[in-house]
Amino acid sequence: MADIGFNTSDVEDVQTNFEPLPNGSYTVIIKESDRPTSQAGHEYIKLVFAVVDGPCTNRLIFDNLSVYHPDPKVKGIAQSNLKAITEALGILNPTKTEQLHNIPLTIELRVKQQGNGQMGNNVVGYHRIGDTPAAAPQQSAPQPANSSAPWVKS
């Protein structure tokens, strides 16, 4: 038997909120990416975005791009989305998904019922920082004057 030396009174409770983020624009980075295979046998690009600004900082948003799907319509939509992401990041011809990591962009989210009946977020737009459509509500809060954005290199 292994001794773990763990005392629950030394650990703070962490608030976990899995409710969908409200409709709007969010400044994010791509935190993780992968190229798994779906249950149907089709590879796709899996992206995990992390919110880096405002009251929803550190919340994660998941997006799957079926860029290798055999259906031309599905594949075309996914390729169009990947193109929008790469253009927003200024990386026009990436060879690896890791090249897209840790560069800020703005995404547009909408709350939508998912296939499992739960409400969830759908990414409906990808924009270069500062190019967000004017009509979209901003979800970010002003940063204190002495802090810098996490993606700014010092």
mmCIF file of N, CA and C in Angstrom, residues 14-146:
data_model
loop_
_atom_site.group_PDB
_atom_site.id
_atom_site.type_symbol
_atom_site.label_atom_id
_atom_site.label_comp_id
_atom_site.label_asym_id
_atom_site.label_seq_id
_atom_site.Cartn_x
_atom_site.Cartn_y
_atom_site.Cartn_z
ATOM 1 N N VAL A 14 -11.978 23.958 -5.721
ATOM 2 C CA VAL A 14 -11.873 24.628 -7.007
ATOM 3 C C VAL A 14 -13.268 24.711 -7.605
ATOM 4 N N GLN A 15 -13.636 25.908 -8.039
ATOM 5 C CA GLN A 15 -14.934 26.083 -8.677
ATOM 6 C C GLN A 15 -14.845 25.556 -10.103
ATOM 7 N N THR A 16 -15.704 24.635 -10.437
ATOM 8 C CA THR A 16 -15.766 24.130 -11.807
ATOM 9 C C THR A 16 -17.121 24.497 -12.374
ATOM 10 N N ASN A 17 -17.083 25.102 -13.538
ATOM 11 C CA ASN A 17 -18.307 25.549 -14.173
ATOM 12 C C ASN A 17 -18.294 25.027 -15.603
ATOM 13 N N PHE A 18 -19.208 24.141 -15.888
ATOM 14 C CA PHE A 18 -19.263 23.572 -17.227
ATOM 15 C C PHE A 18 -20.437 24.113 -18.024
ATOM 16 N N GLU A 19 -21.050 25.193 -17.521
ATOM 17 C CA GLU A 19 -22.118 25.850 -18.263
ATOM 18 C C GLU A 19 -21.518 26.484 -19.512
ATOM 19 N N PRO A 20 -22.286 26.535 -20.607
ATOM 20 C CA PRO A 20 -21.764 27.193 -21.814
ATOM 21 C C PRO A 20 -21.484 28.670 -21.541
ATOM 22 N N LEU A 21 -20.486 29.195 -22.205
ATOM 23 C CA LEU A 21 -20.207 30.628 -22.133
ATOM 24 C C LEU A 21 -21.324 31.365 -22.876
ATOM 25 N N PRO A 22 -21.647 32.584 -22.465
ATOM 26 C CA PRO A 22 -22.682 33.349 -23.167
ATOM 27 C C PRO A 22 -22.277 33.650 -24.617
ATOM 28 N N ASN A 23 -23.273 33.848 -25.475
ATOM 29 C CA ASN A 23 -23.001 34.268 -26.854
ATOM 30 C C ASN A 23 -22.097 35.492 -26.825
ATOM 31 N N GLY A 24 -21.136 35.553 -27.730
ATOM 32 C CA GLY A 24 -20.288 36.734 -27.800
ATOM 33 C C GLY A 24 -18.905 36.444 -28.347
ATOM 34 N N SER A 25 -18.048 37.440 -28.220
ATOM 35 C CA SER A 25 -16.665 37.380 -28.698
ATOM 36 C C SER A 25 -15.735 37.129 -27.521
ATOM 37 N N TYR A 26 -14.739 36.282 -27.742
ATOM 38 C CA TYR A 26 -13.784 35.941 -26.693
ATOM 39 C C TYR A 26 -12.372 35.937 -27.262
ATOM 40 N N THR A 27 -11.433 36.499 -26.520
ATOM 41 C CA THR A 27 -10.027 36.423 -26.883
ATOM 42 C C THR A 27 -9.501 35.104 -26.333
ATOM 43 N N VAL A 28 -8.920 34.311 -27.230
ATOM 44 C CA VAL A 28 -8.484 32.959 -26.875
ATOM 45 C C VAL A 28 -7.117 32.670 -27.477
ATOM 46 N N ILE A 29 -6.530 31.585 -26.996
ATOM 47 C CA ILE A 29 -5.388 30.969 -27.670
ATOM 48 C C ILE A 29 -5.748 29.507 -27.898
ATOM 49 N N ILE A 30 -5.093 28.887 -28.854
ATOM 50 C CA ILE A 30 -5.220 27.441 -28.998
ATOM 51 C C ILE A 30 -4.223 26.845 -28.014
ATOM 52 N N LYS A 31 -4.750 26.128 -27.040
ATOM 53 C CA LYS A 31 -3.940 25.571 -25.954
ATOM 54 C C LYS A 31 -3.471 24.157 -26.287
ATOM 55 N N GLU A 32 -4.339 23.399 -26.945
ATOM 56 C CA GLU A 32 -4.030 22.008 -27.286
ATOM 57 C C GLU A 32 -4.607 21.690 -28.661
ATOM 58 N N SER A 33 -4.005 20.704 -29.295
ATOM 59 C CA SER A 33 -4.539 20.220 -30.569
ATOM 60 C C SER A 33 -4.164 18.759 -30.732
ATOM 61 N N ASP A 34 -4.952 18.080 -31.558
ATOM 62 C CA ASP A 34 -4.714 16.658 -31.787
ATOM 63 C C ASP A 34 -5.347 16.290 -33.124
ATOM 64 N N ARG A 35 -5.003 15.112 -33.615
ATOM 65 C CA ARG A 35 -5.592 14.594 -34.853
ATOM 66 C C ARG A 35 -6.104 13.175 -34.590
ATOM 67 N N PRO A 36 -7.217 13.080 -33.831
ATOM 68 C CA PRO A 36 -7.768 11.758 -33.523
ATOM 69 C C PRO A 36 -8.612 11.210 -34.674
ATOM 70 N N THR A 37 -9.097 10.008 -34.484
ATOM 71 C CA THR A 37 -9.986 9.362 -35.444
ATOM 72 C C THR A 37 -11.365 9.223 -34.805
ATOM 73 N N SER A 38 -12.395 9.607 -35.549
ATOM 74 C CA SER A 38 -13.772 9.523 -35.050
ATOM 75 C C SER A 38 -14.213 8.062 -34.985
ATOM 76 N N GLN A 39 -15.355 7.822 -34.330
ATOM 77 C CA GLN A 39 -15.915 6.476 -34.266
ATOM 78 C C GLN A 39 -16.257 5.957 -35.654
ATOM 79 N N ALA A 40 -16.518 6.883 -36.590
ATOM 80 C CA ALA A 40 -16.842 6.488 -37.967
ATOM 81 C C ALA A 40 -15.579 6.196 -38.778
ATOM 82 N N GLY A 41 -14.407 6.421 -38.181
ATOM 83 C CA GLY A 41 -13.160 6.106 -38.864
ATOM 84 C C GLY A 41 -12.534 7.255 -39.632
ATOM 85 N N HIS A 42 -13.006 8.495 -39.409
ATOM 86 C CA HIS A 42 -12.467 9.655 -40.119
ATOM 87 C C HIS A 42 -11.586 10.476 -39.180
ATOM 88 N N GLU A 43 -10.400 10.810 -39.640
ATOM 89 C CA GLU A 43 -9.542 11.686 -38.845
ATOM 90 C C GLU A 43 -10.110 13.106 -38.868
ATOM 91 N N TYR A 44 -9.837 13.844 -37.805
ATOM 92 C CA TYR A 44 -10.249 15.242 -37.724
ATOM 93 C C TYR A 44 -9.255 15.988 -36.854
ATOM 94 N N ILE A 45 -9.306 17.310 -36.893
ATOM 95 C CA ILE A 45 -8.447 18.129 -36.048
ATOM 96 C C ILE A 45 -9.265 18.572 -34.844
ATOM 97 N N LYS A 46 -8.755 18.259 -33.680
ATOM 98 C CA LYS A 46 -9.406 18.636 -32.416
ATOM 99 C C LYS A 46 -8.623 19.804 -31.830
ATOM 100 N N LEU A 47 -9.330 20.923 -31.560
ATOM 101 C CA LEU A 47 -8.696 22.107 -30.990
ATOM 102 C C LEU A 47 -9.300 22.412 -29.622
ATOM 103 N N VAL A 48 -8.448 22.810 -28.694
ATOM 104 C CA VAL A 48 -8.893 23.271 -27.386
ATOM 105 C C VAL A 48 -8.436 24.721 -27.266
ATOM 106 N N PHE A 49 -9.421 25.630 -27.210
ATOM 107 C CA PHE A 49 -9.145 27.051 -27.025
ATOM 108 C C PHE A 49 -9.229 27.375 -25.538
ATOM 109 N N ALA A 50 -8.387 28.289 -25.063
ATOM 110 C CA ALA A 50 -8.461 28.782 -23.691
ATOM 111 C C ALA A 50 -8.715 30.279 -23.748
ATOM 112 N N VAL A 51 -9.716 30.748 -23.017
ATOM 113 C CA VAL A 51 -10.012 32.179 -22.939
ATOM 114 C C VAL A 51 -8.891 32.841 -22.146
ATOM 115 N N VAL A 52 -8.348 33.946 -22.673
ATOM 116 C CA VAL A 52 -7.194 34.602 -22.036
ATOM 117 C C VAL A 52 -7.488 36.013 -21.563
ATOM 118 N N ASP A 53 -8.746 36.436 -21.660
ATOM 119 C CA ASP A 53 -9.068 37.805 -21.293
ATOM 120 C C ASP A 53 -10.480 37.869 -20.729
ATOM 121 N N GLY A 54 -10.684 38.719 -19.749
ATOM 122 C CA GLY A 54 -12.019 38.979 -19.245
ATOM 123 C C GLY A 54 -12.468 38.037 -18.150
ATOM 124 N N PRO A 55 -13.746 38.108 -17.810
ATOM 125 C CA PRO A 55 -14.275 37.340 -16.672
ATOM 126 C C PRO A 55 -14.291 35.829 -16.901
ATOM 127 N N CYS A 56 -14.135 35.375 -18.122
ATOM 128 C CA CYS A 56 -14.151 33.938 -18.407
ATOM 129 C C CYS A 56 -12.747 33.373 -18.619
ATOM 130 N N THR A 57 -11.730 34.125 -18.196
ATOM 131 C CA THR A 57 -10.335 33.692 -18.362
ATOM 132 C C THR A 57 -10.153 32.267 -17.848
ATOM 133 N N ASN A 58 -9.422 31.489 -18.623
ATOM 134 C CA ASN A 58 -9.076 30.087 -18.356
ATOM 135 C C ASN A 58 -10.188 29.096 -18.689
ATOM 136 N N ARG A 59 -11.355 29.559 -19.107
ATOM 137 C CA ARG A 59 -12.386 28.622 -19.553
ATOM 138 C C ARG A 59 -11.942 28.028 -20.880
ATOM 139 N N LEU A 60 -12.326 26.776 -21.110
ATOM 140 C CA LEU A 60 -11.935 26.061 -22.316
ATOM 141 C C LEU A 60 -13.115 25.924 -23.266
ATOM 142 N N ILE A 61 -12.805 26.016 -24.562
ATOM 143 C CA ILE A 61 -13.789 25.825 -25.626
ATOM 144 C C ILE A 61 -13.210 24.770 -26.566
ATOM 145 N N PHE A 62 -14.026 23.821 -26.960
ATOM 146 C CA PHE A 62 -13.571 22.720 -27.800
ATOM 147 C C PHE A 62 -14.161 22.870 -29.193
ATOM 148 N N ASP A 63 -13.332 22.588 -30.203
ATOM 149 C CA ASP A 63 -13.778 22.705 -31.588
ATOM 150 C C ASP A 63 -13.158 21.564 -32.397
ATOM 151 N N ASN A 64 -13.972 20.873 -33.161
ATOM 152 C CA ASN A 64 -13.500 19.785 -34.011
ATOM 153 C C ASN A 64 -13.674 20.178 -35.472
ATOM 154 N N LEU A 65 -12.621 19.997 -36.245
ATOM 155 C CA LEU A 65 -12.640 20.338 -37.671
ATOM 156 C C LEU A 65 -12.467 19.058 -38.489
ATOM 157 N N SER A 66 -13.495 18.678 -39.209
ATOM 158 C CA SER A 66 -13.482 17.439 -39.995
ATOM 159 C C SER A 66 -12.849 17.667 -41.367
ATOM 160 N N VAL A 67 -11.614 18.126 -41.370
ATOM 161 C CA VAL A 67 -10.934 18.488 -42.621
ATOM 162 C C VAL A 67 -10.556 17.277 -43.477
ATOM 163 N N TYR A 68 -10.676 16.061 -42.947
ATOM 164 C CA TYR A 68 -10.345 14.851 -43.706
ATOM 165 C C TYR A 68 -11.584 14.002 -43.987
ATOM 166 N N HIS A 69 -12.763 14.570 -43.788
ATOM 167 C CA HIS A 69 -14.020 13.840 -43.954
ATOM 168 C C HIS A 69 -14.250 13.505 -45.429
ATOM 169 N N PRO A 70 -14.831 12.332 -45.731
ATOM 170 C CA PRO A 70 -15.074 11.982 -47.139
ATOM 171 C C PRO A 70 -16.206 12.786 -47.788
ATOM 172 N N ASP A 71 -17.132 13.345 -47.002
ATOM 173 C CA ASP A 71 -18.218 14.150 -47.564
ATOM 174 C C ASP A 71 -17.658 15.523 -47.933
ATOM 175 N N PRO A 72 -17.726 15.898 -49.213
ATOM 176 C CA PRO A 72 -17.137 17.164 -49.656
ATOM 177 C C PRO A 72 -17.709 18.397 -48.947
ATOM 178 N N LYS A 73 -18.998 18.362 -48.602
ATOM 179 C CA LYS A 73 -19.601 19.509 -47.930
ATOM 180 C C LYS A 73 -19.030 19.669 -46.510
ATOM 181 N N VAL A 74 -18.981 18.571 -45.769
ATOM 182 C CA VAL A 74 -18.426 18.590 -44.407
ATOM 183 C C VAL A 74 -16.965 19.013 -44.451
ATOM 184 N N LYS A 75 -16.227 18.421 -45.357
ATOM 185 C CA LYS A 75 -14.799 18.731 -45.505
ATOM 186 C C LYS A 75 -14.601 20.201 -45.878
ATOM 187 N N GLY A 76 -15.429 20.726 -46.777
ATOM 188 C CA GLY A 76 -15.309 22.115 -47.220
ATOM 189 C C GLY A 76 -15.565 23.110 -46.102
ATOM 190 N N ILE A 77 -16.578 22.841 -45.267
ATOM 191 C CA ILE A 77 -16.864 23.721 -44.131
ATOM 192 C C ILE A 77 -15.687 23.709 -43.163
ATOM 193 N N ALA A 78 -15.173 22.527 -42.862
ATOM 194 C CA ALA A 78 -14.050 22.412 -41.930
ATOM 195 C C ALA A 78 -12.798 23.095 -42.481
ATOM 196 N N GLN A 79 -12.526 22.926 -43.763
ATOM 197 C CA GLN A 79 -11.358 23.569 -44.360
ATOM 198 C C GLN A 79 -11.506 25.087 -44.357
ATOM 199 N N SER A 80 -12.717 25.570 -44.590
ATOM 200 C CA SER A 80 -12.972 27.006 -44.538
ATOM 201 C C SER A 80 -12.727 27.545 -43.128
ATOM 202 N N ASN A 81 -13.164 26.803 -42.111
ATOM 203 C CA ASN A 81 -12.923 27.210 -40.725
ATOM 204 C C ASN A 81 -11.434 27.188 -40.394
ATOM 205 N N LEU A 82 -10.726 26.152 -40.843
ATOM 206 C CA LEU A 82 -9.287 26.088 -40.587
ATOM 207 C C LEU A 82 -8.568 27.247 -41.283
ATOM 208 N N LYS A 83 -9.003 27.586 -42.481
ATOM 209 C CA LYS A 83 -8.420 28.732 -43.183
ATOM 210 C C LYS A 83 -8.649 30.021 -42.393
ATOM 211 N N ALA A 84 -9.861 30.211 -41.868
ATOM 212 C CA ALA A 84 -10.155 31.405 -41.075
ATOM 213 C C ALA A 84 -9.267 31.464 -39.826
ATOM 214 N N ILE A 85 -9.037 30.321 -39.202
ATOM 215 C CA ILE A 85 -8.171 30.270 -38.017
ATOM 216 C C ILE A 85 -6.747 30.645 -38.391
ATOM 217 N N THR A 86 -6.213 30.035 -39.440
ATOM 218 C CA THR A 86 -4.820 30.310 -39.809
ATOM 219 C C THR A 86 -4.640 31.762 -40.241
ATOM 220 N N GLU A 87 -5.628 32.319 -40.938
ATOM 221 C CA GLU A 87 -5.547 33.733 -41.322
ATOM 222 C C GLU A 87 -5.617 34.639 -40.103
ATOM 223 N N ALA A 88 -6.470 34.307 -39.137
ATOM 224 C CA ALA A 88 -6.580 35.103 -37.914
ATOM 225 C C ALA A 88 -5.274 35.082 -37.124
ATOM 226 N N LEU A 89 -4.554 33.975 -37.212
ATOM 227 C CA LEU A 89 -3.296 33.831 -36.485
ATOM 228 C C LEU A 89 -2.093 34.327 -37.281
ATOM 229 N N GLY A 90 -2.275 34.560 -38.578
ATOM 230 C CA GLY A 90 -1.157 34.977 -39.421
ATOM 231 C C GLY A 90 -0.211 33.839 -39.767
ATOM 232 N N ILE A 91 -0.681 32.607 -39.682
ATOM 233 C CA ILE A 91 0.105 31.411 -40.031
ATOM 234 C C ILE A 91 -0.603 30.775 -41.225
ATOM 235 N N LEU A 92 -0.221 31.160 -42.431
ATOM 236 C CA LEU A 92 -1.015 30.782 -43.602
ATOM 237 C C LEU A 92 -0.813 29.357 -44.085
ATOM 238 N N ASN A 93 0.358 28.782 -43.892
ATOM 239 C CA ASN A 93 0.610 27.428 -44.381
ATOM 240 C C ASN A 93 1.221 26.554 -43.298
ATOM 241 N N PRO A 94 0.482 26.291 -42.229
ATOM 242 C CA PRO A 94 1.063 25.490 -41.148
ATOM 243 C C PRO A 94 1.264 24.043 -41.582
ATOM 244 N N THR A 95 2.292 23.423 -41.036
ATOM 245 C CA THR A 95 2.539 22.005 -41.313
ATOM 246 C C THR A 95 2.194 21.148 -40.101
ATOM 247 N N LYS A 96 2.104 21.772 -38.931
ATOM 248 C CA LYS A 96 1.743 21.075 -37.697
ATOM 249 C C LYS A 96 0.777 21.955 -36.900
ATOM 250 N N THR A 97 -0.174 21.333 -36.228
ATOM 251 C CA THR A 97 -1.137 22.108 -35.456
ATOM 252 C C THR A 97 -0.471 22.891 -34.326
ATOM 253 N N GLU A 98 0.659 22.405 -33.834
ATOM 254 C CA GLU A 98 1.357 23.099 -32.748
ATOM 255 C C GLU A 98 1.794 24.502 -33.163
ATOM 256 N N GLN A 99 1.951 24.752 -34.444
ATOM 257 C CA GLN A 99 2.315 26.080 -34.930
ATOM 258 C C GLN A 99 1.210 27.100 -34.640
ATOM 259 N N LEU A 100 0.004 26.630 -34.374
ATOM 260 C CA LEU A 100 -1.135 27.504 -34.123
ATOM 261 C C LEU A 100 -1.327 27.802 -32.637
ATOM 262 N N HIS A 101 -0.549 27.166 -31.792
ATOM 263 C CA HIS A 101 -0.708 27.303 -30.347
ATOM 264 C C HIS A 101 -0.212 28.654 -29.832
ATOM 265 N N ASN A 102 -0.874 29.131 -28.768
ATOM 266 C CA ASN A 102 -0.437 30.278 -27.958
ATOM 267 C C ASN A 102 -0.367 31.611 -28.693
ATOM 268 N N ILE A 103 -1.123 31.754 -29.755
ATOM 269 C CA ILE A 103 -1.229 33.019 -30.478
ATOM 270 C C ILE A 103 -2.675 33.494 -30.306
ATOM 271 N N PRO A 104 -2.878 34.702 -29.819
ATOM 272 C CA PRO A 104 -4.257 35.130 -29.555
ATOM 273 C C PRO A 104 -5.056 35.392 -30.834
ATOM 274 N N LEU A 105 -6.338 35.069 -30.756
ATOM 275 C CA LEU A 105 -7.308 35.389 -31.796
ATOM 276 C C LEU A 105 -8.649 35.596 -31.106
ATOM 277 N N THR A 106 -9.609 36.086 -31.828
ATOM 278 C CA THR A 106 -10.945 36.263 -31.287
ATOM 279 C C THR A 106 -11.855 35.241 -31.935
ATOM 280 N N ILE A 107 -12.661 34.575 -31.106
ATOM 281 C CA ILE A 107 -13.661 33.654 -31.650
ATOM 282 C C ILE A 107 -15.045 34.165 -31.273
ATOM 283 N N GLU A 108 -16.015 33.842 -32.113
ATOM 284 C CA GLU A 108 -17.422 34.150 -31.854
ATOM 285 C C GLU A 108 -18.094 32.861 -31.407
ATOM 286 N N LEU A 109 -18.764 32.918 -30.259
ATOM 287 C CA LEU A 109 -19.461 31.749 -29.731
ATOM 288 C C LEU A 109 -20.962 31.949 -29.748
ATOM 289 N N ARG A 110 -21.675 30.855 -29.957
ATOM 290 C CA ARG A 110 -23.123 30.826 -29.829
ATOM 291 C C ARG A 110 -23.473 29.605 -28.979
ATOM 292 N N VAL A 111 -24.474 29.748 -28.142
ATOM 293 C CA VAL A 111 -24.969 28.624 -27.351
ATOM 294 C C VAL A 111 -25.955 27.857 -28.220
ATOM 295 N N LYS A 112 -25.804 26.535 -28.244
ATOM 296 C CA LYS A 112 -26.638 25.695 -29.095
ATOM 297 C C LYS A 112 -26.830 24.343 -28.425
ATOM 298 N N GLN A 113 -27.980 23.720 -28.664
ATOM 299 C CA GLN A 113 -28.198 22.374 -28.152
ATOM 300 C C GLN A 113 -27.315 21.404 -28.923
ATOM 301 N N GLN A 114 -26.578 20.584 -28.190
ATOM 302 C CA GLN A 114 -25.666 19.617 -28.786
ATOM 303 C C GLN A 114 -26.394 18.310 -29.081
ATOM 304 N N GLY A 115 -25.713 17.401 -29.741
ATOM 305 C CA GLY A 115 -26.308 16.115 -30.101
ATOM 306 C C GLY A 115 -26.753 15.288 -28.915
ATOM 307 N N ASN A 116 -26.142 15.509 -27.740
ATOM 308 C CA ASN A 116 -26.501 14.756 -26.544
ATOM 309 C C ASN A 116 -27.650 15.400 -25.774
ATOM 310 N N GLY A 117 -28.232 16.470 -26.329
ATOM 311 C CA GLY A 117 -29.340 17.165 -25.690
ATOM 312 C C GLY A 117 -28.908 18.269 -24.737
ATOM 313 N N GLN A 118 -27.640 18.319 -24.387
ATOM 314 C CA GLN A 118 -27.120 19.357 -23.494
ATOM 315 C C GLN A 118 -26.869 20.641 -24.285
ATOM 316 N N MET A 119 -26.917 21.765 -23.589
ATOM 317 C CA MET A 119 -26.561 23.034 -24.216
ATOM 318 C C MET A 119 -25.035 23.148 -24.195
ATOM 319 N N GLY A 120 -24.476 23.690 -25.266
ATOM 320 C CA GLY A 120 -23.029 23.835 -25.362
ATOM 321 C C GLY A 120 -22.686 24.979 -26.287
ATOM 322 N N ASN A 121 -21.399 25.245 -26.405
ATOM 323 C CA ASN A 121 -20.932 26.326 -27.268
ATOM 324 C C ASN A 121 -20.556 25.809 -28.641
ATOM 325 N N ASN A 122 -20.896 26.589 -29.653
ATOM 326 C CA ASN A 122 -20.428 26.372 -31.019
ATOM 327 C C ASN A 122 -19.622 27.587 -31.426
ATOM 328 N N VAL A 123 -18.446 27.341 -31.986
ATOM 329 C CA VAL A 123 -17.652 28.436 -32.520
ATOM 330 C C VAL A 123 -18.207 28.752 -33.903
ATOM 331 N N VAL A 124 -18.603 30.016 -34.102
ATOM 332 C CA VAL A 124 -19.213 30.406 -35.373
ATOM 333 C C VAL A 124 -18.383 31.426 -36.138
ATOM 334 N N GLY A 125 -17.236 31.807 -35.599
ATOM 335 C CA GLY A 125 -16.376 32.755 -36.298
ATOM 336 C C GLY A 125 -15.007 32.833 -35.657
ATOM 337 N N TYR A 126 -14.017 33.133 -36.475
ATOM 338 C CA TYR A 126 -12.627 33.257 -36.045
ATOM 339 C C TYR A 126 -12.094 34.544 -36.647
ATOM 340 N N HIS A 127 -11.480 35.405 -35.815
ATOM 341 C CA HIS A 127 -11.022 36.702 -36.302
ATOM 342 C C HIS A 127 -9.660 37.052 -35.716
ATOM 343 N N ARG A 128 -8.911 37.807 -36.495
ATOM 344 C CA ARG A 128 -7.662 38.383 -35.996
ATOM 345 C C ARG A 128 -8.029 39.349 -34.872
ATOM 346 N N ILE A 129 -7.194 39.471 -33.882
ATOM 347 C CA ILE A 129 -7.435 40.415 -32.782
ATOM 348 C C ILE A 129 -7.667 41.800 -33.374
ATOM 349 N N GLY A 130 -8.752 42.435 -32.976
ATOM 350 C CA GLY A 130 -9.088 43.770 -33.469
ATOM 351 C C GLY A 130 -10.003 43.767 -34.681
ATOM 352 N N ASP A 131 -10.197 42.604 -35.316
ATOM 353 C CA ASP A 131 -11.055 42.523 -36.506
ATOM 354 C C ASP A 131 -12.436 41.967 -36.207
ATOM 355 N N THR A 132 -12.832 41.907 -34.946
ATOM 356 C CA THR A 132 -14.130 41.360 -34.579
ATOM 357 C C THR A 132 -15.237 42.250 -35.137
ATOM 358 N N PRO A 133 -16.282 41.671 -35.690
ATOM 359 C CA PRO A 133 -17.388 42.490 -36.187
ATOM 360 C C PRO A 133 -17.922 43.412 -35.095
ATOM 361 N N ALA A 134 -18.218 44.647 -35.439
ATOM 362 C CA ALA A 134 -18.644 45.664 -34.472
ATOM 363 C C ALA A 134 -19.933 45.284 -33.763
ATOM 364 N N ALA A 135 -20.815 44.536 -34.404
ATOM 365 C CA ALA A 135 -22.112 44.216 -33.807
ATOM 366 C C ALA A 135 -22.019 43.146 -32.725
ATOM 367 N N ALA A 136 -20.905 42.432 -32.646
ATOM 368 C CA ALA A 136 -20.783 41.347 -31.673
ATOM 369 C C ALA A 136 -20.499 41.896 -30.287
ATOM 370 N N PRO A 137 -21.219 41.425 -29.261
ATOM 371 C CA PRO A 137 -20.971 41.911 -27.904
ATOM 372 C C PRO A 137 -19.632 41.403 -27.382
ATOM 373 N N GLN A 138 -18.901 42.264 -26.719
ATOM 374 C CA GLN A 138 -17.614 41.891 -26.155
ATOM 375 C C GLN A 138 -17.808 41.351 -24.753
ATOM 376 N N GLN A 139 -17.112 40.281 -24.412
ATOM 377 C CA GLN A 139 -17.221 39.676 -23.095
ATOM 378 C C GLN A 139 -16.004 39.982 -22.229
ATOM 379 N N SER A 140 -15.041 40.730 -22.743
ATOM 380 C CA SER A 140 -13.821 40.934 -21.976
ATOM 381 C C SER A 140 -13.938 42.145 -21.064
ATOM 382 N N ALA A 141 -13.325 42.021 -19.899
ATOM 383 C CA ALA A 141 -13.283 43.113 -18.936
ATOM 384 C C ALA A 141 -11.953 43.836 -19.079
ATOM 385 N N PRO A 142 -11.885 45.130 -18.757
ATOM 386 C CA PRO A 142 -10.623 45.838 -18.860
ATOM 387 C C PRO A 142 -9.597 45.255 -17.906
ATOM 388 N N GLN A 143 -8.343 45.220 -18.366
ATOM 389 C CA GLN A 143 -7.265 44.715 -17.530
ATOM 390 C C GLN A 143 -6.701 45.843 -16.691
ATOM 391 N N PRO A 144 -6.215 45.540 -15.472
ATOM 392 C CA PRO A 144 -5.552 46.567 -14.680
ATOM 393 C C PRO A 144 -4.346 47.114 -15.431
ATOM 394 N N ALA A 145 -4.028 48.389 -15.194
ATOM 395 C CA ALA A 145 -2.962 49.062 -15.937
ATOM 396 C C ALA A 145 -1.608 48.408 -15.754
ATOM 397 N N ASN A 146 -1.358 47.754 -14.628
ATOM 398 C CA ASN A 146 -0.039 47.188 -14.389
ATOM 399 C C ASN A 146 0.095 45.733 -14.830
#
